[in-house]
CSV table of C-alpha atoms and ligand atoms in Angstrom, one decimal:
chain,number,residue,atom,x,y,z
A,1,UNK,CA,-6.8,5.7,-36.2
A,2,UNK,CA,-7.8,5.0,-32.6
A,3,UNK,CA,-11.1,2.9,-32.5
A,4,UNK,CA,-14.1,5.4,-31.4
A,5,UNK,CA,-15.1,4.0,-28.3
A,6,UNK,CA,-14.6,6.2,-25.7
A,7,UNK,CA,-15.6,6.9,-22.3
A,8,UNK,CA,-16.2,10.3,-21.8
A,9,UNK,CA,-15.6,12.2,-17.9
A,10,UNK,CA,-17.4,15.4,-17.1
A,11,UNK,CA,-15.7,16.8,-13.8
A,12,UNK,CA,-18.8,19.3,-13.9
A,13,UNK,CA,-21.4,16.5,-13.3
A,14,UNK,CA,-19.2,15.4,-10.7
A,15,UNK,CA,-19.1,19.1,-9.0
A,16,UNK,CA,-22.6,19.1,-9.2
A,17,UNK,CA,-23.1,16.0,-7.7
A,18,UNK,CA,-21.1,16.2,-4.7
A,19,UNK,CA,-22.5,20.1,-4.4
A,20,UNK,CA,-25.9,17.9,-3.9
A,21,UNK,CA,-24.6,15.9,-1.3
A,22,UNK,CA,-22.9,18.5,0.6
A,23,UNK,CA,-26.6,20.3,0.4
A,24,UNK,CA,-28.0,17.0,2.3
A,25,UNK,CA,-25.5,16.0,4.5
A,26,UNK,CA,-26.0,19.5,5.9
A,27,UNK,CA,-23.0,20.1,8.3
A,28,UNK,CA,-21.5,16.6,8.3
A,29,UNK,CA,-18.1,15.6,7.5
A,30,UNK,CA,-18.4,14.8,3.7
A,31,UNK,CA,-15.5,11.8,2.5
A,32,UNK,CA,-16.2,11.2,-1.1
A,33,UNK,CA,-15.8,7.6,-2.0
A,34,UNK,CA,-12.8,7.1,-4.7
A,35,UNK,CA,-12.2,3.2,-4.4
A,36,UNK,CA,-12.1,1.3,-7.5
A,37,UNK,CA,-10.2,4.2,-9.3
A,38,UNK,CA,-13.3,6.7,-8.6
A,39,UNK,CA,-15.6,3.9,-9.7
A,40,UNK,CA,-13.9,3.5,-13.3
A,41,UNK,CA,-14.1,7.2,-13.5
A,42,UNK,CA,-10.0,7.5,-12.4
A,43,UNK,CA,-9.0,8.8,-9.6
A,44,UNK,CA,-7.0,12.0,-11.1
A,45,UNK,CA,-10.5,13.1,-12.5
A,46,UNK,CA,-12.2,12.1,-9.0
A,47,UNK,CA,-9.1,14.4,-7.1
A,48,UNK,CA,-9.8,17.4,-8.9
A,49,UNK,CA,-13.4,17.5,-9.4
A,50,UNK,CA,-14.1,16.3,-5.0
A,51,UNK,CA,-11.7,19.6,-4.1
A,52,UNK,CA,-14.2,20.9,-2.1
A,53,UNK,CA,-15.0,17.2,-0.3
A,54,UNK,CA,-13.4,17.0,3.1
A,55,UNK,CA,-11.3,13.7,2.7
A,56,UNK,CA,-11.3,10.9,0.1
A,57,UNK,CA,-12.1,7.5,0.8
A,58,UNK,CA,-11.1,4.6,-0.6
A,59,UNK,CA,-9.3,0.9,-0.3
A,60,UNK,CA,-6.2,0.5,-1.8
A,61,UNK,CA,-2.9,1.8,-0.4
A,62,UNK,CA,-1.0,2.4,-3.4
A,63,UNK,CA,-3.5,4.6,-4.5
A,64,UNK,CA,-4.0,6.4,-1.5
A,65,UNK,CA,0.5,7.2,-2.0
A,66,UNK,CA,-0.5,8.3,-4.9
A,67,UNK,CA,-2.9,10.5,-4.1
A,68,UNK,CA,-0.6,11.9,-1.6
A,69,UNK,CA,2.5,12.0,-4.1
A,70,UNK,CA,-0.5,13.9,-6.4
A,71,UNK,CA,-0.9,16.5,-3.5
A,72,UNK,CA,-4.4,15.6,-1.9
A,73,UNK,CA,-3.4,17.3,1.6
A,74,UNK,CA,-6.9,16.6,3.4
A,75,UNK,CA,-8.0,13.5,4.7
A,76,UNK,CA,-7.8,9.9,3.5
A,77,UNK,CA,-9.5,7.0,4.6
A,78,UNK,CA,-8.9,3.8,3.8
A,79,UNK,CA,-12.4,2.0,4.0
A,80,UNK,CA,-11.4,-1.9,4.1
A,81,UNK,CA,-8.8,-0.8,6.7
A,82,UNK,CA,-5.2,-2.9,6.9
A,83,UNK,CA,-4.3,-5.6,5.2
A,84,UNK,CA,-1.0,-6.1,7.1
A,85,UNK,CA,0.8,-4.4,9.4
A,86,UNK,CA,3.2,-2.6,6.9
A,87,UNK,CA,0.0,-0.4,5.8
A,88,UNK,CA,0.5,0.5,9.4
A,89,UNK,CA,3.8,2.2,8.5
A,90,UNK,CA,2.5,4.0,5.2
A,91,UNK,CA,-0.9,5.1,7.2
A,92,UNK,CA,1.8,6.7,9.7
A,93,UNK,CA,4.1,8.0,7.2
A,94,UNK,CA,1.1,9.4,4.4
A,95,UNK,CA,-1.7,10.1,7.3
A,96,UNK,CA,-4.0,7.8,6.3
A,97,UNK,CA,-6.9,7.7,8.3
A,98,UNK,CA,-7.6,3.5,9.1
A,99,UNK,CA,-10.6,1.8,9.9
A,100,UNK,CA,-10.2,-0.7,12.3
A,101,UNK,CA,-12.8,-3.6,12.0
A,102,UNK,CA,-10.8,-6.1,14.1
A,103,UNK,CA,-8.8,-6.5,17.4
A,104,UNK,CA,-5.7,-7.5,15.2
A,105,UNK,CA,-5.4,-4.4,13.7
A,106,UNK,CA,-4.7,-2.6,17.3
A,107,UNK,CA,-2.1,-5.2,18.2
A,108,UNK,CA,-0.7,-3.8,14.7
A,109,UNK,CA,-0.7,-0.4,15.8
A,110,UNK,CA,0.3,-1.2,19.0
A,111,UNK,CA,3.5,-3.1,18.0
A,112,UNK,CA,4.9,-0.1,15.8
A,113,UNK,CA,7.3,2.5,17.3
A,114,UNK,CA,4.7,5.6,18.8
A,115,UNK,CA,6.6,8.5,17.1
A,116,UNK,CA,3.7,9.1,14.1
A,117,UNK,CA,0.3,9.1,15.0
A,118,UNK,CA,-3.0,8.6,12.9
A,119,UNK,CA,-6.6,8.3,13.1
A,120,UNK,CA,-8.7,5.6,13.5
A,121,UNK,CA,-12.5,4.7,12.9
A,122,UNK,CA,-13.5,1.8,14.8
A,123,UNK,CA,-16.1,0.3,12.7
A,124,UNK,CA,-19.3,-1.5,13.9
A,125,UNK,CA,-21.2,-4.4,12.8
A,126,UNK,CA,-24.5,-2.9,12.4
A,127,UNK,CA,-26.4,-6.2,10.4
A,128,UNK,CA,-24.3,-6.4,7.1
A,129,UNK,CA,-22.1,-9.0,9.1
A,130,UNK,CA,-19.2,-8.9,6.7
A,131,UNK,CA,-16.7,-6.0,8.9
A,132,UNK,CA,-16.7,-4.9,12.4
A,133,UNK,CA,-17.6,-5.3,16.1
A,134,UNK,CA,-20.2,-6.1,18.2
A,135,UNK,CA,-21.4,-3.9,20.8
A,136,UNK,CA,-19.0,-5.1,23.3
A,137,UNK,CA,-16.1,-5.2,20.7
A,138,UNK,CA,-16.6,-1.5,19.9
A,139,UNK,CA,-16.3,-0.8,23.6
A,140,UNK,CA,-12.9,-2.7,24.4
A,141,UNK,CA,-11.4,-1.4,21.1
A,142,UNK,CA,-12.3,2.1,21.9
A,143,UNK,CA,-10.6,1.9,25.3
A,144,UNK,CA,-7.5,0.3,23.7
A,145,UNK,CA,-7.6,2.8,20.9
A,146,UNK,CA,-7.4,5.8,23.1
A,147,UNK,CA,-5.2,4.5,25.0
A,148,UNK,CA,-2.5,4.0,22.3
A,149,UNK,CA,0.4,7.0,22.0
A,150,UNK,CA,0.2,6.2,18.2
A,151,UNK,CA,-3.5,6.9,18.0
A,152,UNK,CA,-4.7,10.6,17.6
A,153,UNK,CA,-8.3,10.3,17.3
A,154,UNK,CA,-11.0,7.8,17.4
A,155,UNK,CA,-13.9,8.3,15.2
A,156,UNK,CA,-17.0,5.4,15.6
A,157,UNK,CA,-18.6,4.1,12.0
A,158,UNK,CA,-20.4,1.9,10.6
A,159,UNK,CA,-21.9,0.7,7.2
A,160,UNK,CA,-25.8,0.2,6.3
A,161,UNK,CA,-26.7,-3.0,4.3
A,162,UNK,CA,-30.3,-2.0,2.9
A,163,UNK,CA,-30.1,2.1,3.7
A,164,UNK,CA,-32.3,1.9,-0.5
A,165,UNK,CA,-34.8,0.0,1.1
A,166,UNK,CA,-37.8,1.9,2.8
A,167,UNK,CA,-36.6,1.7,6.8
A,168,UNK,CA,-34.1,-0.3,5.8
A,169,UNK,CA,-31.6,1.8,8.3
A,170,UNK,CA,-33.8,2.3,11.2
A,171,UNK,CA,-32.8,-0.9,13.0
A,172,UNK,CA,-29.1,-0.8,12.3
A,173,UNK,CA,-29.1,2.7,13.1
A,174,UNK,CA,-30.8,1.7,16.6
A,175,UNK,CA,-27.9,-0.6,17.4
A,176,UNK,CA,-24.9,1.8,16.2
A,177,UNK,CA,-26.1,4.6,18.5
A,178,UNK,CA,-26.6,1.9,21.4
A,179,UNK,CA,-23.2,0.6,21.2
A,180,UNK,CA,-22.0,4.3,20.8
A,181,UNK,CA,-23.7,5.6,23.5
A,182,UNK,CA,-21.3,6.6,26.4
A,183,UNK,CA,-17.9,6.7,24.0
A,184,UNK,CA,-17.0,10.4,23.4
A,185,UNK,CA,-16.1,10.3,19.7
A,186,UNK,CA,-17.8,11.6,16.3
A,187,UNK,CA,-19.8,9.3,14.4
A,188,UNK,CA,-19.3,8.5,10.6
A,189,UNK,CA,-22.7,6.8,8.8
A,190,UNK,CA,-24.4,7.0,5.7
A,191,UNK,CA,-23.7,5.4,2.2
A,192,UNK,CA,-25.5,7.8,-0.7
A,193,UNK,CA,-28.7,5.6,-0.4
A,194,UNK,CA,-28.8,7.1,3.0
A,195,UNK,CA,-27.6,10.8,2.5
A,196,UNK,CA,-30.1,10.8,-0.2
A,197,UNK,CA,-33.1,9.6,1.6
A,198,UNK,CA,-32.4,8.9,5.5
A,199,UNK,CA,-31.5,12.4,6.8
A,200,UNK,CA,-32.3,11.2,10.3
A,201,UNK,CA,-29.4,8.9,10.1
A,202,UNK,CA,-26.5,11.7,9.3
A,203,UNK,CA,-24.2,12.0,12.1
A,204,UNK,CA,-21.0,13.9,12.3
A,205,UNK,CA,-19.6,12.6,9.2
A,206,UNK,CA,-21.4,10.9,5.8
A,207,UNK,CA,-19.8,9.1,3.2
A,208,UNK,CA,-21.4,9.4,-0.3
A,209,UNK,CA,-19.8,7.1,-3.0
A,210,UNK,CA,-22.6,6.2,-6.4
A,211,UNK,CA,-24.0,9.6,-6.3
A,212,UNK,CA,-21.2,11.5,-6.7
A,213,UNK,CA,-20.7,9.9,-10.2
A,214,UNK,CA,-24.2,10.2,-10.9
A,215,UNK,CA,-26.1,6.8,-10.6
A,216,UNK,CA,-28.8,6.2,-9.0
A,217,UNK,CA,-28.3,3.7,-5.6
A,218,UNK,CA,-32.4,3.4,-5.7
A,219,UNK,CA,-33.8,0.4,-8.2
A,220,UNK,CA,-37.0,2.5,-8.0
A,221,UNK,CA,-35.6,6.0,-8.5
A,222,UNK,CA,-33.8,7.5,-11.5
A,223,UNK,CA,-30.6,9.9,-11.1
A,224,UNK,CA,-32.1,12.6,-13.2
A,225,UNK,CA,-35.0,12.5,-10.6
A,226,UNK,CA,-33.0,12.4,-7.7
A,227,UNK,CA,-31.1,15.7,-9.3
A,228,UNK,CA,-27.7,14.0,-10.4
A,229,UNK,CA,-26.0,14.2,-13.3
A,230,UNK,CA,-24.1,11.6,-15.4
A,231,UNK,CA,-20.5,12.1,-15.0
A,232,UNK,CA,-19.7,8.8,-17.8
A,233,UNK,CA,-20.3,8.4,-21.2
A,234,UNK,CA,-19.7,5.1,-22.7
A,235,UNK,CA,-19.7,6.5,-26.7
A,236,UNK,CA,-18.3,4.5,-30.0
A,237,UNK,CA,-19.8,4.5,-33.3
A,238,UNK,CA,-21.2,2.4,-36.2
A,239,UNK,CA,-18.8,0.6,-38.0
A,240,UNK,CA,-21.0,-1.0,-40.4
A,241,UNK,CA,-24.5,-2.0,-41.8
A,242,UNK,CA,-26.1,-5.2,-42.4
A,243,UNK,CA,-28.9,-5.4,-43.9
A,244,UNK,CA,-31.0,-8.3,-43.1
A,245,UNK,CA,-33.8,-10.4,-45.1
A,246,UNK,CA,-36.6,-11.8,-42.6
A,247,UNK,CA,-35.6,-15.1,-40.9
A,248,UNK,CA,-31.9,-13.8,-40.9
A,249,UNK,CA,-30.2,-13.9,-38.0
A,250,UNK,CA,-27.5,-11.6,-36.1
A,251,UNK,CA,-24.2,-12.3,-33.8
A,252,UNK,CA,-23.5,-15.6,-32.0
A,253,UNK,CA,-26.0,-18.2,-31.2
A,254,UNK,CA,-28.5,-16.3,-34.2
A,255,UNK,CA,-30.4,-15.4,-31.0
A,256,UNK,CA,-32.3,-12.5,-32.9
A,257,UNK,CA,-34.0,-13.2,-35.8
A,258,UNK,CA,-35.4,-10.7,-38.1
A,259,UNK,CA,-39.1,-10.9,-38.9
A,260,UNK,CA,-39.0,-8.8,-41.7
A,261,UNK,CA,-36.4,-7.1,-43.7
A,262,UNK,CA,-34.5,-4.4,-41.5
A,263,UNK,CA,-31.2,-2.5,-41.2
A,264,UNK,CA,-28.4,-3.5,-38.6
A,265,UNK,CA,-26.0,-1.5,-36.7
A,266,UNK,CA,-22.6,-2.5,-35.5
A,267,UNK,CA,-21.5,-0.7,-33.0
A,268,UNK,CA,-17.8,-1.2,-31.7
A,269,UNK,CA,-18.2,-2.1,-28.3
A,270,UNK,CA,-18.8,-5.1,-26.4
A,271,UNK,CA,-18.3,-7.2,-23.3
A,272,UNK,CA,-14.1,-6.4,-23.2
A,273,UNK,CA,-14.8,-2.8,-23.4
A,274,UNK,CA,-17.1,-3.0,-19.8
A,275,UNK,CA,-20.3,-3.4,-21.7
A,276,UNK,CA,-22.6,-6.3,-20.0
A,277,UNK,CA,-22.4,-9.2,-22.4
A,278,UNK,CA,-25.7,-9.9,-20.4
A,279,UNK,CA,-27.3,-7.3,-21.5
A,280,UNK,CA,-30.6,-8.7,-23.3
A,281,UNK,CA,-32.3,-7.5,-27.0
A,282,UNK,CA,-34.0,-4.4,-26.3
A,283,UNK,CA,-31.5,-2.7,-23.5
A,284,UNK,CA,-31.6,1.3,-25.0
A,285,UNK,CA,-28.3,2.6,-27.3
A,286,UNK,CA,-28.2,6.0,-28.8
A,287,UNK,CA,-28.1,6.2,-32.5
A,288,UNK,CA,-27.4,9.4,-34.2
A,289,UNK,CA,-29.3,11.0,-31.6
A,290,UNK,CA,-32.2,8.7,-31.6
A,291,UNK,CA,-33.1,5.5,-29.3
A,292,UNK,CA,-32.6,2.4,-30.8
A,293,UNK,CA,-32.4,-0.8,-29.4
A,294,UNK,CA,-29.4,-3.7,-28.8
A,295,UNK,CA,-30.9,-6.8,-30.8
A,296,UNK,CA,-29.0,-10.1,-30.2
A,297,UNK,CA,-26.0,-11.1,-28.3
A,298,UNK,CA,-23.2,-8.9,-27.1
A,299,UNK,CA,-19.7,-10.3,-28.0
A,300,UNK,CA,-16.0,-9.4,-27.1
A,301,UNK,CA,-15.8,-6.2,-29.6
A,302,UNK,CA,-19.1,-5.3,-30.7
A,303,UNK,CA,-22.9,-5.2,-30.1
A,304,UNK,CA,-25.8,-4.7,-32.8
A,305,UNK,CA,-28.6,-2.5,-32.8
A,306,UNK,CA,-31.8,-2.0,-34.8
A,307,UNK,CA,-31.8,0.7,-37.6
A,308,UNK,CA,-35.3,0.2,-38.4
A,309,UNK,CA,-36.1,3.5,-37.0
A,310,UNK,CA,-32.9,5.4,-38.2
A,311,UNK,CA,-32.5,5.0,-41.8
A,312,UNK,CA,-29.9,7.8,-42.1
A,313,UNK,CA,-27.2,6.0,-39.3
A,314,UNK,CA,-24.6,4.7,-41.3
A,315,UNK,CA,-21.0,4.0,-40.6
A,316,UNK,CA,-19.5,6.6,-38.3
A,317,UNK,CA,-22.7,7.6,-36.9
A,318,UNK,CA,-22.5,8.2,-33.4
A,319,UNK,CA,-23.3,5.7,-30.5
A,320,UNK,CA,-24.1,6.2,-26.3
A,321,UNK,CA,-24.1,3.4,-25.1
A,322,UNK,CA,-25.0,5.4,-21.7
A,323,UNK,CA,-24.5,8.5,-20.5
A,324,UNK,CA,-26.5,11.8,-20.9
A,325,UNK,CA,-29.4,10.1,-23.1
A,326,UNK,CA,-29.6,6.3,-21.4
A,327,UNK,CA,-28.8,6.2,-18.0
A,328,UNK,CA,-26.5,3.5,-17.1
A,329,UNK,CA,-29.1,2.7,-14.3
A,330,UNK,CA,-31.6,1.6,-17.3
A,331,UNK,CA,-28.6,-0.7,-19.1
A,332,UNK,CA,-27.9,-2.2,-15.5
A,333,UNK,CA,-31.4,-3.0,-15.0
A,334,UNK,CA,-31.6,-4.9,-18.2
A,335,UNK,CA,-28.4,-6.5,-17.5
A,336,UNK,CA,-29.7,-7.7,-14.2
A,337,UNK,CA,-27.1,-5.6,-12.4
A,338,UNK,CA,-26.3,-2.6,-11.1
A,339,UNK,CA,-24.7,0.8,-12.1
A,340,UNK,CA,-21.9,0.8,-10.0
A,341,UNK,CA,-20.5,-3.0,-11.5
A,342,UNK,CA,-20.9,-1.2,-14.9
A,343,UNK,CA,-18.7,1.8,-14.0
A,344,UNK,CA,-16.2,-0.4,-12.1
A,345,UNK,CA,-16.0,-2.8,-15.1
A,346,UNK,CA,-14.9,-0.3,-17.6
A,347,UNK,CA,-12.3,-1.9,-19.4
A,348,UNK,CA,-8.4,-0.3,-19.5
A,349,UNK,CA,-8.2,-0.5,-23.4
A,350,UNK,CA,-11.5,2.2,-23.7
A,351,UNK,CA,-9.9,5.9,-24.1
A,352,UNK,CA,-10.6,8.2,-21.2
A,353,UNK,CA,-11.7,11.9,-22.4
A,354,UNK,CA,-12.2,14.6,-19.6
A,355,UNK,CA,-14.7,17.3,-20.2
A,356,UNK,CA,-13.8,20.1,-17.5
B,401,PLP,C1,-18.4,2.0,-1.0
B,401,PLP,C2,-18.7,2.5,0.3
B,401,PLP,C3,-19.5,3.6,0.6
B,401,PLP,C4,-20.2,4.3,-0.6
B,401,PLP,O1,-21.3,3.6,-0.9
B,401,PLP,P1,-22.3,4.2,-2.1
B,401,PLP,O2,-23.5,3.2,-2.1
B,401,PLP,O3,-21.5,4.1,-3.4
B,401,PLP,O4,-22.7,5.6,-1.8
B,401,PLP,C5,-19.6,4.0,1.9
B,401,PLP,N1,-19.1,3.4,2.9
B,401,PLP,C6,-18.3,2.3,2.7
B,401,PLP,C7,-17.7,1.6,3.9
B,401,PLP,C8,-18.1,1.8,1.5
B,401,PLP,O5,-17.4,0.7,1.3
């Protein structure tokens, strides 16, 4: 029998939550942000349920072919742009849409035969300092860019480092329209932090990646508040009871001790399915329907929990580790991440079901 723990896809959630976006990006350009195979939620389901998005965005070539093998006929982009000039060749042949963050990449383009052409979005250095150019960069690269035969049309974008933070865009935006001003080409801003929450920094195209799954890119805001809905379960089930004397111990290191005589769950999942072996005692687990609470140390294949409130779980009962009942947001935050490494870090081995 396959082992219960299984991460369950809901393609409606995901409608929902890029029909929320596309309600507050207004008339934007919406790219719905697929790297890391859809944020562990794989790509396939990510392709059918963003339909109605404009283009897909994302990092890896490979993917990108296969998403054009798959039929995706609207727009890719590939966010981290070229790693070599042969993704210059597949860009041309697949119309993948690059961003350019370096002079480099233009000598690419400009050293390939001019019979395809693609589009390109110069990217600016607005503060995160890890991709793009400076004001006087973005200028000379627009002016080479249009003047390329193999470039079609030049799209300026750039990428917000603290757009969760209260004015955390304002000065970065400042700068991007500066070093825009003057170059005749649609702008492309706005991580889901800032379609949520910075409407004044939406431009001619947005590109909503966290929300669209349903997580919340806000340490002080929930996703249920902010209207999204969870598009991942992470479910297993009990696979047995321990029942422990007080001063017993549970799982490595005996880091929870019982105080008093109590029931145990084992749940089978643990830090080789994706779940954070961080995670301290007391990060919320569903139980039969009920919240219980992770006590002592997550290992490779399973994780305990505290019965002492369900005394009818037994083995088989059922187990979210997050989803619909405990937000992934609420697991991160005990784990001392975020929701987005917990998504990404799925492991291969859990079993993917799609709810459509
Ligand atoms: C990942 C990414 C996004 C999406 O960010 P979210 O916080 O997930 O909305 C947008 N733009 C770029 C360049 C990215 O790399």
């Amino acid at each position: 029998m396959a082992r219960p723990t299984t991460a369950l896809i809901d393609l409606a959630a995901m409608r929902h939550n890029l029909a929320l976006a596309r309600s507050r990006a207004g008339p934007s350009m919406l790219w719905a942000v697929v790297k890391a195979d859809a944020y562990g939620h794989g790509l396939e389901n990510a392709m059918r349920a963003f339909e109605a998005a404009d283009g897909l965005a994302l990092i890896e070539f490979d993917r990108a072919v296969w998403l054009r093998e798959r039929g995706w006929h609207k727009p890719i982009l590939m966010l981290e742009g070229p790693f070599g000039v042969a993704d210059i060749d597949a860009a041309i042949t697949h119309q993948l849409t690059l961003v350019v963050h370096d002079h480099l990449h233009l000598d690419w383009i400009a050293s390939r035969p001019g019979s395809g052409r693609i589009e390109l979005f110069l990217k600016f250095n607005s503060g995160m300092n890890r991709l793009g150019f400076d004001a006087d960069g973005l200028r000379q690269a627009y002016t080479r860019a249009v003047s390329l035969a193999q470039v079609r049309r030049v799209t300026l974008m750039t990428h917000f480092a603290n757009a969760d933070l209260p004015g955390g865009a304002d000065g970065a935006l400042a700068c991007f329209d500066a070093a825009c001003e003057g170059l005749d080409a649609p702008r492309c801003t706005s991580n889901s932090a800032a379609v949520l929450s910075l409407p004044q920094t939406h431009r001619e195209a947005v590109r909503p990646g966290i929300m669209l799954y349903g997580a919340s890119p806000f340490a002080d805001q929930s996703a249920a508040s902010l209207g999204l809905r969870p598009a991942m379960s992470l479910r297993s089930e009990l696979i047995a009871v321990q029942t422990l004397a007080a001063g017993d111990a549970v799982g490595y290191g005996s880091s929870f001790v019982a105080q008093a005589p109590m029931r145990i769950g084992v749940v089978a999942c643990g830090y080789a399915d994706g779940y954070p072996r961080s995670a301290p005692t007391g990060t919320p687990v569903l139980v039969d329907g009920t919240r219980a609470r992770l006590v002592g140390r997550v290992s490779m294949d399973m994780l305990t929990v505290d019965l002492s409130q369900i005394p009818q779980a037994g083995i088989g009962s059922s187990v979210e580790l997050w989803g619909d009942s405990v937000p992934i947001d609420e697991v991160a935050a005990g784990a001392g991440t975020i929701g987005y490494e917990l998504m990404c870090a799925l492991a291969p081995r859990v079993l993917r079901e799609v709810k459509d």
